[in-house]
mmCIF file of C-alpha atoms in Angstrom:
data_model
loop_
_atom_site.group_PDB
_atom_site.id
_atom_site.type_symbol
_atom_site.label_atom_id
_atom_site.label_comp_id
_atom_site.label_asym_id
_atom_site.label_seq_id
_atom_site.Cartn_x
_atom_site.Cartn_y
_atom_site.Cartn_z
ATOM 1 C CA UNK A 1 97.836 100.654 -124.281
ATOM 2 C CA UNK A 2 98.151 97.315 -126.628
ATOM 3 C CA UNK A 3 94.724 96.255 -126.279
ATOM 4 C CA UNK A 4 96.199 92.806 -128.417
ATOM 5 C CA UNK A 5 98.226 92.562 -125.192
ATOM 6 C CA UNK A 6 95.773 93.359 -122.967
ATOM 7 C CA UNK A 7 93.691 91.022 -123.841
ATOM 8 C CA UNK A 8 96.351 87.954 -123.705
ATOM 9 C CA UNK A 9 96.974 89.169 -120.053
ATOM 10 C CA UNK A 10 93.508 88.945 -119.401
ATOM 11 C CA UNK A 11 93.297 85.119 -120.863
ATOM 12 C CA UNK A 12 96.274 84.449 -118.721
ATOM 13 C CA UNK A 13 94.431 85.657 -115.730
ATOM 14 C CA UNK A 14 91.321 83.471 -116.498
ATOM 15 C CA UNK A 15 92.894 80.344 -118.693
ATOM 16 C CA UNK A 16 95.991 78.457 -119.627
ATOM 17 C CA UNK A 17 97.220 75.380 -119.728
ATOM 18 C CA UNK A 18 99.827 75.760 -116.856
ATOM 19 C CA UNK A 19 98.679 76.146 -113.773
ATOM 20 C CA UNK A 20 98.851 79.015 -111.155
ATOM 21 C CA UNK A 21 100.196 78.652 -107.965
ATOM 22 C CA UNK A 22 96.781 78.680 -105.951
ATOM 23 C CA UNK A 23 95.916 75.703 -108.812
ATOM 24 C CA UNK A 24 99.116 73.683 -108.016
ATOM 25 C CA UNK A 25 98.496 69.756 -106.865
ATOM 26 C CA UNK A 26 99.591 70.013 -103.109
ATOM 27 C CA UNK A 27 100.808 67.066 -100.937
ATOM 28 C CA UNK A 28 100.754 68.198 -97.117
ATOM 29 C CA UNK A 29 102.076 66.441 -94.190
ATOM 30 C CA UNK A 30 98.010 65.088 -94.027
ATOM 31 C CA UNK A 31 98.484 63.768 -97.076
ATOM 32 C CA UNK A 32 101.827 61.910 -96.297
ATOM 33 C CA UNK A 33 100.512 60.665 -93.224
ATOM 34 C CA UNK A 34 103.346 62.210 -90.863
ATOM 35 C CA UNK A 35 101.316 65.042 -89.940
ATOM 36 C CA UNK A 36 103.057 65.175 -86.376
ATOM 37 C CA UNK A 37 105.913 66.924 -84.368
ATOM 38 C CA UNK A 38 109.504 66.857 -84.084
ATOM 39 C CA UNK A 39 111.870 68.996 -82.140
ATOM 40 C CA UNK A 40 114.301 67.663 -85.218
ATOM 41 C CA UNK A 41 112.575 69.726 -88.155
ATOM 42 C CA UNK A 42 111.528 72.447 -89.414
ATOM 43 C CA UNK A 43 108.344 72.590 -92.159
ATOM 44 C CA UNK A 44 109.311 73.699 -95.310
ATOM 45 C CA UNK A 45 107.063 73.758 -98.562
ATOM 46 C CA UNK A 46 109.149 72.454 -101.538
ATOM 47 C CA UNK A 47 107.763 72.193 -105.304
ATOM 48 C CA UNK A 48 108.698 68.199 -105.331
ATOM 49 C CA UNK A 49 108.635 66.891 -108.996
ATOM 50 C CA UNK A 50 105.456 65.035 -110.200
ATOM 51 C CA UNK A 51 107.552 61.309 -111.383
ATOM 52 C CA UNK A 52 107.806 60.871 -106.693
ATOM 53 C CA UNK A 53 105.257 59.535 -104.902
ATOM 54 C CA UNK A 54 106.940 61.060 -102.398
ATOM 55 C CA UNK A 55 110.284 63.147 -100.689
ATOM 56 C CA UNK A 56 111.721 62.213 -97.172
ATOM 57 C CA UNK A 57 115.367 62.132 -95.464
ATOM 58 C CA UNK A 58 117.801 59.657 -93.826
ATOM 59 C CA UNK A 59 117.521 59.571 -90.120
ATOM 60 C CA UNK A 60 121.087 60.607 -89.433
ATOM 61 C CA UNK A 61 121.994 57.978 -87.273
ATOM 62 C CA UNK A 62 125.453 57.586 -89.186
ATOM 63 C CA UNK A 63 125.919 60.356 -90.994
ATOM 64 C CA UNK A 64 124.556 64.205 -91.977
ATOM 65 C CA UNK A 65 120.535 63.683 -93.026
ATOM 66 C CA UNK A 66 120.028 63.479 -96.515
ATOM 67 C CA UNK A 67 116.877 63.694 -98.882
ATOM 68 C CA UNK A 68 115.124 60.585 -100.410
ATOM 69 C CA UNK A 69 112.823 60.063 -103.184
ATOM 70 C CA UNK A 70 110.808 57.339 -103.369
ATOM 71 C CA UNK A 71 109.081 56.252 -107.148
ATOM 72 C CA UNK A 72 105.910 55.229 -107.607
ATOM 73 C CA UNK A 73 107.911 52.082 -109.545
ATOM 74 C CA UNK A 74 109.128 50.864 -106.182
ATOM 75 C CA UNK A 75 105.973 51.866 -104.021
ATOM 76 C CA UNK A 76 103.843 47.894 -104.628
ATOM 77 C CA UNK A 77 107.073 46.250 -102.734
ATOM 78 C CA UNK A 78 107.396 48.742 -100.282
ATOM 79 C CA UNK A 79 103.792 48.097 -99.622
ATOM 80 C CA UNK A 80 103.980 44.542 -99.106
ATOM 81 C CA UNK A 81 106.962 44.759 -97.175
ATOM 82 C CA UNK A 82 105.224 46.737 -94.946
ATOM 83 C CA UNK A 83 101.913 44.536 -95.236
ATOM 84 C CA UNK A 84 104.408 41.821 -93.954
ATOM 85 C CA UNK A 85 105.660 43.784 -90.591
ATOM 86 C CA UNK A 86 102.105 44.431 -89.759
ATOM 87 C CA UNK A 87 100.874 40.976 -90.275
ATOM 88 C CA UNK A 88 103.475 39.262 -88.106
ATOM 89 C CA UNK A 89 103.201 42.045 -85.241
ATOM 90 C CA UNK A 90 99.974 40.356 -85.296
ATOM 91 C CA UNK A 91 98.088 44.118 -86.286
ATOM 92 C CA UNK A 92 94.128 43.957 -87.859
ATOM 93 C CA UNK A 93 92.025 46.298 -89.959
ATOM 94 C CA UNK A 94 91.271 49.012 -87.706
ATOM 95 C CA UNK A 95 93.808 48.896 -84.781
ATOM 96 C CA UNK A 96 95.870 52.341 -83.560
ATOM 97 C CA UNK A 97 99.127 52.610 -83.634
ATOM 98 C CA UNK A 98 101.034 55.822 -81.686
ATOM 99 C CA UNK A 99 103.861 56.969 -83.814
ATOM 100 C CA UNK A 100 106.262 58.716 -81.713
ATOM 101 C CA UNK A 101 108.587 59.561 -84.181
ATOM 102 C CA UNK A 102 106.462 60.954 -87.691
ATOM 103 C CA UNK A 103 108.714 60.420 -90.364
ATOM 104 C CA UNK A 104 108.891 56.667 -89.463
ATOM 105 C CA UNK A 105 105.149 56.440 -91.551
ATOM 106 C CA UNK A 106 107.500 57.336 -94.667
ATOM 107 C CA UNK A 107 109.266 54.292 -94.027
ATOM 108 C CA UNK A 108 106.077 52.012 -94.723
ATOM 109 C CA UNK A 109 104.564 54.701 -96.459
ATOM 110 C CA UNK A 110 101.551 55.990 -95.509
ATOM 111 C CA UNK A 111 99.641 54.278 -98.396
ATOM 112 C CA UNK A 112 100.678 51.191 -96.524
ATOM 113 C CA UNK A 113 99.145 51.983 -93.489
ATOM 114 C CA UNK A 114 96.257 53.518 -95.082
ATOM 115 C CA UNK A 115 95.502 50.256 -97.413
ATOM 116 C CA UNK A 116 95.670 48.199 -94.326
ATOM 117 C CA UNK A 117 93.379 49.522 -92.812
ATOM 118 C CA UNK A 118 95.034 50.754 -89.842
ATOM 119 C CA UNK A 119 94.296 54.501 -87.582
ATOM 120 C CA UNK A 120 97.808 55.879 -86.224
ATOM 121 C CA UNK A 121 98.213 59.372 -84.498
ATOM 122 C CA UNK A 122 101.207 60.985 -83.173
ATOM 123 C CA UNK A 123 102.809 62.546 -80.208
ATOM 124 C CA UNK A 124 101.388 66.471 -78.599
ATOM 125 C CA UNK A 125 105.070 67.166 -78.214
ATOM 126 C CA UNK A 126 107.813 65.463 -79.018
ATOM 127 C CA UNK A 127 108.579 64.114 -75.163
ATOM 128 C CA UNK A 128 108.334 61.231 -72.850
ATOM 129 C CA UNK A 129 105.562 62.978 -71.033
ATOM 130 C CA UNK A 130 103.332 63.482 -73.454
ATOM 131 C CA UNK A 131 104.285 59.665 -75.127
ATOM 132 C CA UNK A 132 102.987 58.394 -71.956
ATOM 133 C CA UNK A 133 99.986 60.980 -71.678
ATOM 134 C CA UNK A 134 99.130 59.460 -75.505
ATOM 135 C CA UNK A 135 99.820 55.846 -74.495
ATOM 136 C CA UNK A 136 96.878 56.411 -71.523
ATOM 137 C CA UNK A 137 94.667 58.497 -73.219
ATOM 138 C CA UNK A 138 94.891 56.439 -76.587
ATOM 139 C CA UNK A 139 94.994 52.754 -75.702
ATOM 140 C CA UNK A 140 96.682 51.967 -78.672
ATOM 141 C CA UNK A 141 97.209 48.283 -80.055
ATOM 142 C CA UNK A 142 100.907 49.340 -81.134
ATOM 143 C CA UNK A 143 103.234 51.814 -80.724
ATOM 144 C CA UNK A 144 106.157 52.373 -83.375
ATOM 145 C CA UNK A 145 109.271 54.326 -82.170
ATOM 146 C CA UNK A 146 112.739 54.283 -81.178
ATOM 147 C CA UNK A 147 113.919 51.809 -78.602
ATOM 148 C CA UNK A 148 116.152 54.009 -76.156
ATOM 149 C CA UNK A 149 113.495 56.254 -75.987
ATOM 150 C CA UNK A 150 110.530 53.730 -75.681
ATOM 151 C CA UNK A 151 112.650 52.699 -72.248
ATOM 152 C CA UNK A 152 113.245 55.571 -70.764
ATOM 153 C CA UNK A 153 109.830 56.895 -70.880
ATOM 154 C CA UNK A 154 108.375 53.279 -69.586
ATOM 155 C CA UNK A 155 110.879 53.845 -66.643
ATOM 156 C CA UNK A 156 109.707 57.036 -65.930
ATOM 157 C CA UNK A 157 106.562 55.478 -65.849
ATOM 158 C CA UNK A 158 107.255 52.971 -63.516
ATOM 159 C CA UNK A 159 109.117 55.375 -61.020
ATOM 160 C CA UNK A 160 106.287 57.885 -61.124
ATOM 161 C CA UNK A 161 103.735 54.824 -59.871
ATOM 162 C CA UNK A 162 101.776 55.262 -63.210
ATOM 163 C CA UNK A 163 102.524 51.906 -64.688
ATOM 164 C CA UNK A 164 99.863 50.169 -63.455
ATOM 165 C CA UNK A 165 97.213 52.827 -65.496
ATOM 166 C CA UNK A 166 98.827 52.513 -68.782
ATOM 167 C CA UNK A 167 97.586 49.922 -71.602
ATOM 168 C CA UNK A 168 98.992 45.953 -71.614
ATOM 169 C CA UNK A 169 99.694 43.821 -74.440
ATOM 170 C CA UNK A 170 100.769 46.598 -76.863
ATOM 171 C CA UNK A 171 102.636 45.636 -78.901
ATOM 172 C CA UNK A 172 105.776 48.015 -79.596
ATOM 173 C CA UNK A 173 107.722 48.304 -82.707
ATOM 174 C CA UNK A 174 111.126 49.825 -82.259
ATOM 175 C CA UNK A 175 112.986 51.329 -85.520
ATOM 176 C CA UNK A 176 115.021 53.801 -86.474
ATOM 177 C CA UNK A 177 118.460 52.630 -84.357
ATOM 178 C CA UNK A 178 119.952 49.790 -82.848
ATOM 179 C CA UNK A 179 117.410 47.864 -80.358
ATOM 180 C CA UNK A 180 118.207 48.905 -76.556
ATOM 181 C CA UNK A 181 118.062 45.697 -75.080
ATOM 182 C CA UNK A 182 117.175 46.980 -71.737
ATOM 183 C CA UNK A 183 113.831 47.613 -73.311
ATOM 184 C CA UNK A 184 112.204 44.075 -73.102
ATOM 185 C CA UNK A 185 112.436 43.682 -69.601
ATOM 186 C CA UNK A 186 110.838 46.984 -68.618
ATOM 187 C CA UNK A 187 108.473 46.646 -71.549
ATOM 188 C CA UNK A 188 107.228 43.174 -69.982
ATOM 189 C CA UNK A 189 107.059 44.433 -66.764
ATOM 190 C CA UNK A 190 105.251 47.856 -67.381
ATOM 191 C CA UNK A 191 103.008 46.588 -70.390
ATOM 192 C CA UNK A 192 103.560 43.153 -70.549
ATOM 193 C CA UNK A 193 104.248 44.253 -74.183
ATOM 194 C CA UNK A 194 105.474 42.434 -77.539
ATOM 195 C CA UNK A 195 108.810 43.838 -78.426
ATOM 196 C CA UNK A 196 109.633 43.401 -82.096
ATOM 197 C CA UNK A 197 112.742 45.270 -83.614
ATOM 198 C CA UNK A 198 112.338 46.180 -86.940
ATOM 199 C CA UNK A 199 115.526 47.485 -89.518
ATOM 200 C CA UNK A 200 114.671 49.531 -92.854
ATOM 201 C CA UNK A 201 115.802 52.443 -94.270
ATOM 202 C CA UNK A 202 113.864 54.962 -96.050
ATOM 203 C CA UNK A 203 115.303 54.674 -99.260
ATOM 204 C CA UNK A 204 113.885 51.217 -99.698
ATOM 205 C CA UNK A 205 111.409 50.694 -96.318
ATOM 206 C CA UNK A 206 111.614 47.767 -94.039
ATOM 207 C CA UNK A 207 113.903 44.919 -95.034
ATOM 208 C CA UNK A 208 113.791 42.423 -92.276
ATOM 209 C CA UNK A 209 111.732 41.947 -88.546
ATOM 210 C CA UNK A 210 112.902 40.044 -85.532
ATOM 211 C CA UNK A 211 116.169 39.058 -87.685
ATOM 212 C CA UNK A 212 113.772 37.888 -90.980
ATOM 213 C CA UNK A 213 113.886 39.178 -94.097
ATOM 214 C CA UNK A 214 110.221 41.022 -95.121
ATOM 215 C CA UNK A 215 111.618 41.115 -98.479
ATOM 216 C CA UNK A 216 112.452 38.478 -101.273
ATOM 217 C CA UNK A 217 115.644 39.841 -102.857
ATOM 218 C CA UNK A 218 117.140 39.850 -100.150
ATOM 219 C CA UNK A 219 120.947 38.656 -99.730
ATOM 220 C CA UNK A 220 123.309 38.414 -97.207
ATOM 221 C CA UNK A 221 127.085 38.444 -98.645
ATOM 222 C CA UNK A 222 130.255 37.583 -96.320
ATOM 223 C CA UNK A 223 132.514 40.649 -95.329
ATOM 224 C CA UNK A 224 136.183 40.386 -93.439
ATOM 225 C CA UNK A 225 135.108 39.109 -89.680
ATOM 226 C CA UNK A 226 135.144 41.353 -86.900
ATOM 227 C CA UNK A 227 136.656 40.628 -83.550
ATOM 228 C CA UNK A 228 136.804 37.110 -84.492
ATOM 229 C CA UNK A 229 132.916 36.949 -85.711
ATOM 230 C CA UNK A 230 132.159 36.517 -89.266
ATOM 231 C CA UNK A 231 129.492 39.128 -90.906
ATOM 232 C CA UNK A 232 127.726 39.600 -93.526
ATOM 233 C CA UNK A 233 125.991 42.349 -95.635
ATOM 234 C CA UNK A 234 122.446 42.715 -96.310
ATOM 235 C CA UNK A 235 121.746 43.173 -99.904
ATOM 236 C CA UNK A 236 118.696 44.618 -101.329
ATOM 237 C CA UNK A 237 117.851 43.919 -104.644
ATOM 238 C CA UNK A 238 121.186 44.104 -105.709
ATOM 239 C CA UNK A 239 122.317 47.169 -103.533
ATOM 240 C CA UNK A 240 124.582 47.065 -100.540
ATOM 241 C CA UNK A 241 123.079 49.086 -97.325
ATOM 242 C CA UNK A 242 126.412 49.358 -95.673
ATOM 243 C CA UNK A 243 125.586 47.324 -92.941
ATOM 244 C CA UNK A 244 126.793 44.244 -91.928
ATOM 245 C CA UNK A 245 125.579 41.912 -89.104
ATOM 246 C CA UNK A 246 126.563 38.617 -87.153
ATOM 247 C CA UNK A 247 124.098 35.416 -87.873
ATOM 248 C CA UNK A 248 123.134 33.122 -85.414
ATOM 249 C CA UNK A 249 121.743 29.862 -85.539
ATOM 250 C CA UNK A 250 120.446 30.630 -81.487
ATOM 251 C CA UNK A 251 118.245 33.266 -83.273
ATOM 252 C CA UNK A 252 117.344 36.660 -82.722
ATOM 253 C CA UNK A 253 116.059 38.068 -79.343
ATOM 254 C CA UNK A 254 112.797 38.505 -80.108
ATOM 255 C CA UNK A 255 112.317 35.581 -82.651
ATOM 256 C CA UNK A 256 114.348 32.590 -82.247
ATOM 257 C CA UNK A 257 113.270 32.387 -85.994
ATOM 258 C CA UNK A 258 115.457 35.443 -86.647
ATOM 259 C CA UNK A 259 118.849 34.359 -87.639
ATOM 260 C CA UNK A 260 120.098 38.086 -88.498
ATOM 261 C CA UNK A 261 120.876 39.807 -85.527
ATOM 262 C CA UNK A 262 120.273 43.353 -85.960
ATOM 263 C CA UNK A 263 120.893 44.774 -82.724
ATOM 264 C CA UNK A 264 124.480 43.913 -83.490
ATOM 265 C CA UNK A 265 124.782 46.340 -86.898
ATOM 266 C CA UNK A 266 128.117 47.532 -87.656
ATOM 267 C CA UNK A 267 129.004 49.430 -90.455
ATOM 268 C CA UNK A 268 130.814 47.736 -93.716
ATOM 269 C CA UNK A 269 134.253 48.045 -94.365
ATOM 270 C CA UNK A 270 135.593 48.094 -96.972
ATOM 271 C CA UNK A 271 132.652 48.718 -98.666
ATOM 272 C CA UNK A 272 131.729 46.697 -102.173
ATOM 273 C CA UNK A 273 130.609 48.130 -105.597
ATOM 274 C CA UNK A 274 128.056 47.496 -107.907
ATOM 275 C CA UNK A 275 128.721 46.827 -111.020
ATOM 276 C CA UNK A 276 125.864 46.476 -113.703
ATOM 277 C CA UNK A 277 126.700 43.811 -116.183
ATOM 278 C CA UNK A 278 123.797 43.209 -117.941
ATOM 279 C CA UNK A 279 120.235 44.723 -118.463
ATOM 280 C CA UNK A 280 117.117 44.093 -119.733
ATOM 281 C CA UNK A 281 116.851 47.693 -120.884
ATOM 282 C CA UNK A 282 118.103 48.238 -125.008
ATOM 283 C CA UNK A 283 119.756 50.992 -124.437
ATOM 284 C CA UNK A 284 123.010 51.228 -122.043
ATOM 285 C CA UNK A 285 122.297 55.122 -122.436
ATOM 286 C CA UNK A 286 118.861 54.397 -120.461
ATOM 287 C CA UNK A 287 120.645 52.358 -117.682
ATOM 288 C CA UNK A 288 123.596 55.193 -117.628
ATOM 289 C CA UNK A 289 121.034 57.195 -116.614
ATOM 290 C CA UNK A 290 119.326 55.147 -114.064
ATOM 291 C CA UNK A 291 122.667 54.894 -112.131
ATOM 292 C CA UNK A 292 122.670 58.248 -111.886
ATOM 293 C CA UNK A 293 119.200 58.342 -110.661
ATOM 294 C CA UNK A 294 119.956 55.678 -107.819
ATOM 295 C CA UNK A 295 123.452 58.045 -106.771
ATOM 296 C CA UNK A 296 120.801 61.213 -106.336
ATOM 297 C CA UNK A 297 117.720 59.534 -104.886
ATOM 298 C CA UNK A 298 119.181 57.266 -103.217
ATOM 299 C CA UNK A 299 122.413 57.969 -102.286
ATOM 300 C CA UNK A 300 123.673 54.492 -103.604
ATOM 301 C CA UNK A 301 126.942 54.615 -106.178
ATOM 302 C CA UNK A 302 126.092 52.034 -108.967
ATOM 303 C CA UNK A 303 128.521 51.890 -111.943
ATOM 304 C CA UNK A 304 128.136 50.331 -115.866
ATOM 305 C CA UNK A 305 130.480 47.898 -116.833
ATOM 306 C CA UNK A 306 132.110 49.280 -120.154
ATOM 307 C CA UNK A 307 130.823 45.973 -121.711
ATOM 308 C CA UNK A 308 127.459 45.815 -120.525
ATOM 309 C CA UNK A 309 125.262 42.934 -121.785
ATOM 310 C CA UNK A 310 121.841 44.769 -122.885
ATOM 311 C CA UNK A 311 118.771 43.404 -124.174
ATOM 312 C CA UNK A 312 119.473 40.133 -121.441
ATOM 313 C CA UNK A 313 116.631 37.891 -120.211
ATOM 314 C CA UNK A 314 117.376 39.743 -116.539
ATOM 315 C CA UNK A 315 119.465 41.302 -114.514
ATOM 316 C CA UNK A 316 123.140 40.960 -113.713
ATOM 317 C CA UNK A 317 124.970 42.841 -111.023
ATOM 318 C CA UNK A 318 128.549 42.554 -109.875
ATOM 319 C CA UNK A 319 129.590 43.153 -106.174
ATOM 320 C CA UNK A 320 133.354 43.622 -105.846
ATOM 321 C CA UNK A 321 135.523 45.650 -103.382
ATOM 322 C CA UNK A 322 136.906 49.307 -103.803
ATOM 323 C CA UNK A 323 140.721 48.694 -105.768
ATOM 324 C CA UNK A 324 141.223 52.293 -104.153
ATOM 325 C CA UNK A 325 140.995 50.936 -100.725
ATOM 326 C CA UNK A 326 143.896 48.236 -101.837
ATOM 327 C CA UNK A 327 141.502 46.169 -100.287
ATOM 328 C CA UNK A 328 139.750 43.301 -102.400
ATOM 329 C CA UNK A 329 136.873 41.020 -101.241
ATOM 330 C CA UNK A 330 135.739 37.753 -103.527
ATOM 331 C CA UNK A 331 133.342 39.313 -106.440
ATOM 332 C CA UNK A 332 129.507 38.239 -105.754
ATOM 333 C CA UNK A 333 126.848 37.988 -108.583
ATOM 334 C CA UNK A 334 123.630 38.816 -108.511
ATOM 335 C CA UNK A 335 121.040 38.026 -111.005
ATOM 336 C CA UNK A 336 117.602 38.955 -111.552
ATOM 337 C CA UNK A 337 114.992 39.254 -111.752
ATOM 338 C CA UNK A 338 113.936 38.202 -108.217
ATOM 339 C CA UNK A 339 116.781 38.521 -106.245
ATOM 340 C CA UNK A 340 117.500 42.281 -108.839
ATOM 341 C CA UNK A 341 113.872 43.461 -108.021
ATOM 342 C CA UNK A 342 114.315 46.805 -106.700
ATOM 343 C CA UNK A 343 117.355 47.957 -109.077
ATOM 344 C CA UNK A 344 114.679 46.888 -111.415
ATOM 345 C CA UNK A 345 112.039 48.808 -110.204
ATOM 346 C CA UNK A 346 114.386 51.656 -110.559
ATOM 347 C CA UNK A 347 114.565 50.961 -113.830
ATOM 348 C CA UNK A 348 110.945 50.968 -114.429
ATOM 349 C CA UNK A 349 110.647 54.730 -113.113
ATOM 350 C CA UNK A 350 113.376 55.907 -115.575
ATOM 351 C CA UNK A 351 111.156 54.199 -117.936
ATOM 352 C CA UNK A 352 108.361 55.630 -116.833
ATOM 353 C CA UNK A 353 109.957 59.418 -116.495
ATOM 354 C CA UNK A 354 111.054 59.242 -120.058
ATOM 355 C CA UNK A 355 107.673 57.885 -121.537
ATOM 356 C CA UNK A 356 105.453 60.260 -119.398
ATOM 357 C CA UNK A 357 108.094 63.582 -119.075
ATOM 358 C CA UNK A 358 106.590 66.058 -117.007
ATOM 359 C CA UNK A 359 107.617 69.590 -118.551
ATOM 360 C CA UNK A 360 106.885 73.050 -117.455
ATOM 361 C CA UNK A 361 106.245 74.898 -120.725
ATOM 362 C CA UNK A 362 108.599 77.774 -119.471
ATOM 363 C CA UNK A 363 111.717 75.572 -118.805
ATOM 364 C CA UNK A 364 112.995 74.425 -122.412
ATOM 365 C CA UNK A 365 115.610 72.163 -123.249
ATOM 366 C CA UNK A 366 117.835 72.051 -126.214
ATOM 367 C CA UNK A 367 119.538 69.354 -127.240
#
């Protein structure tokens, strides 16, 4: 026996610099703040890298469910996006909130939540029945889940002669699809409730309530009208969602304030592209690579223009149709740094990766 050897493997046992897997930083469900069930998921521990605050997925309402990670970079507007649905729902420091559907916290993030001061708790099962069981047991101030579901269980509630036990004034905040419109009348009936519809995504978190923005780079761009209507794309700090909506001057259903109508979402076509035409960064190697990062994290496609402008005073990003499509829509700029703010937080977390690389000693590189 090498005793040389023996004794490294006996300093590995009791030192080192890396970590063993009982030593490992661990972020829970707890910790995320969606610690509750779904009949859509399985659990699954994943070594996420250390540069996320945090993983989650698309809801699948359009398309197959895909993972999201969200930087710390863009976490302080998240925050105060969310800070801004809670505020006008007309929520305080130490209200409840039921979550029927967990991974809507990710949405907000559950730093949000935590920072306003708010208690939320989730669903027994993942049913009507136990959503109303909660709702009675829990008198909650809100409730935050999905509007066709929300209705249904409030009917069930009224045709099982249980209404008139269950908590008024909450105030509900329906996400995650389309608003059912059938909800408000039920909902004023059965809890004389405050119906607000909220549309996000959890790539970037909420972007408007009751047909207002919650964000300030924000932009609504014109697309071809549909079925006579005109439409337009919401914009997020330079990035298309792919969804387009009717405006109204009559206002929104549940805020005459609300001049996007949200509950009227249809999908973009033909889609535009962004271009990046100029940068604050110095390097166009740097943004290259923050494209990239927004296509994988995101699941946004942002391009370089060939002649990029770097080292510029902010921002510049080019909207223009797909030439594949044969299908070409007047080019819209976008310039920074309000209106570019959370392309440019996503260049702050490139920034950030490559100042403060996190590197497992056993996984070298070679350039």
């Amino acid at each position: 026996m090498n005793s040389f050897l023996q004794e490294i493997s006996q300093l590995v046992e009791d030192f080192g610099s890396a970590p063993k897997i009982n030593e490992m930083p661990r972020r829970t469900l707890a910790d995320k703040g969606i610690e509750g069930p779904t009949a859509a998921h399985v659990i699954e521990e994943v070594h996420t890298p250390l540069n996320l605050a945090y993983l989650t997925f698309t809801t699948g309402t359009s398309a197959f469910q895909n993972i999201v990670g969200v930087t710390y970079a863009e976490l302080p507007a998240r925050i105060k996006a969310a800070f801004t649905v809670l505020e006008r729902a007309g929520l305080k420091k130490g209200d409840k909130v039921l979550v029927t559907y967990p991974p809507l916290v990710n949405v907000f993030a559950g730093q949000a939540l935590k920072d306003y001061g708010l208690e939320w708790s989730f669903l027994v099962r993942s049913s009507r029945d136990a959503f109303l069981a909660a709702l009675y047991q829990e008198q909650p101030a809100a409730v935050l889940g999905e509007s066709a579901f929300l209705r249904a269980a409030l009917i069930d509630a009224k045709n099982m002669g249980v209404a008139g036990d269950l908590p008024q004034g909450v105030r509900l905040l329906t996400a995650g699809t389309p608003l059912d419109l059938e909800l408000l009348p039920i909902a004023a009936e059965v809890l004389q409730a405050q119906v607000h519809d909220l549309y996000g995504c959890q790539e970037i978190g909420w972007l408007a309530m009751d047909g207002i923005p919650v964000r300030d780079d924000i932009e609504l761009t014109p697309t071809a009208a549909q079925s006579g209507q005109q439409y337009y794309e919401l914009v997020v700090g330079g990035l298309p969602m792919g969804d387009s909506f009717p405006c109204s001057e009559s206002g929104h259903i549940c805020n005459k304030e609300g001049k996007i109508i949200t509950y009227r979402r249809e999908r973009t076509y033909p889609e535009y592209e962004v271009i990046v035409k100029a940068t604050t960064l110095a390097s166009a190697v740097t943004l290259g690579r923050v494209a990239r990062s927004i296509l994988r994290i995101k699941g946004r496609v942002v391009k370089v223009s060939p002649d990029v402008q770097v080292n510029a005073p902010a921002t510049v990003l080019e909207l223009c149709g797909d030439p594949v499509a044969g299908i070409t829509v007047p080019p819209v700029t976008i310039t920074g740094p309000v209106k570019t703010e959370f392309f440019d937080s996503m260049v702050q977390a490139q920034l950030d990766y490559q100042q403060n690389s996190k590197a497992d000693p056993v996984w070298t590189k070679r350039s």
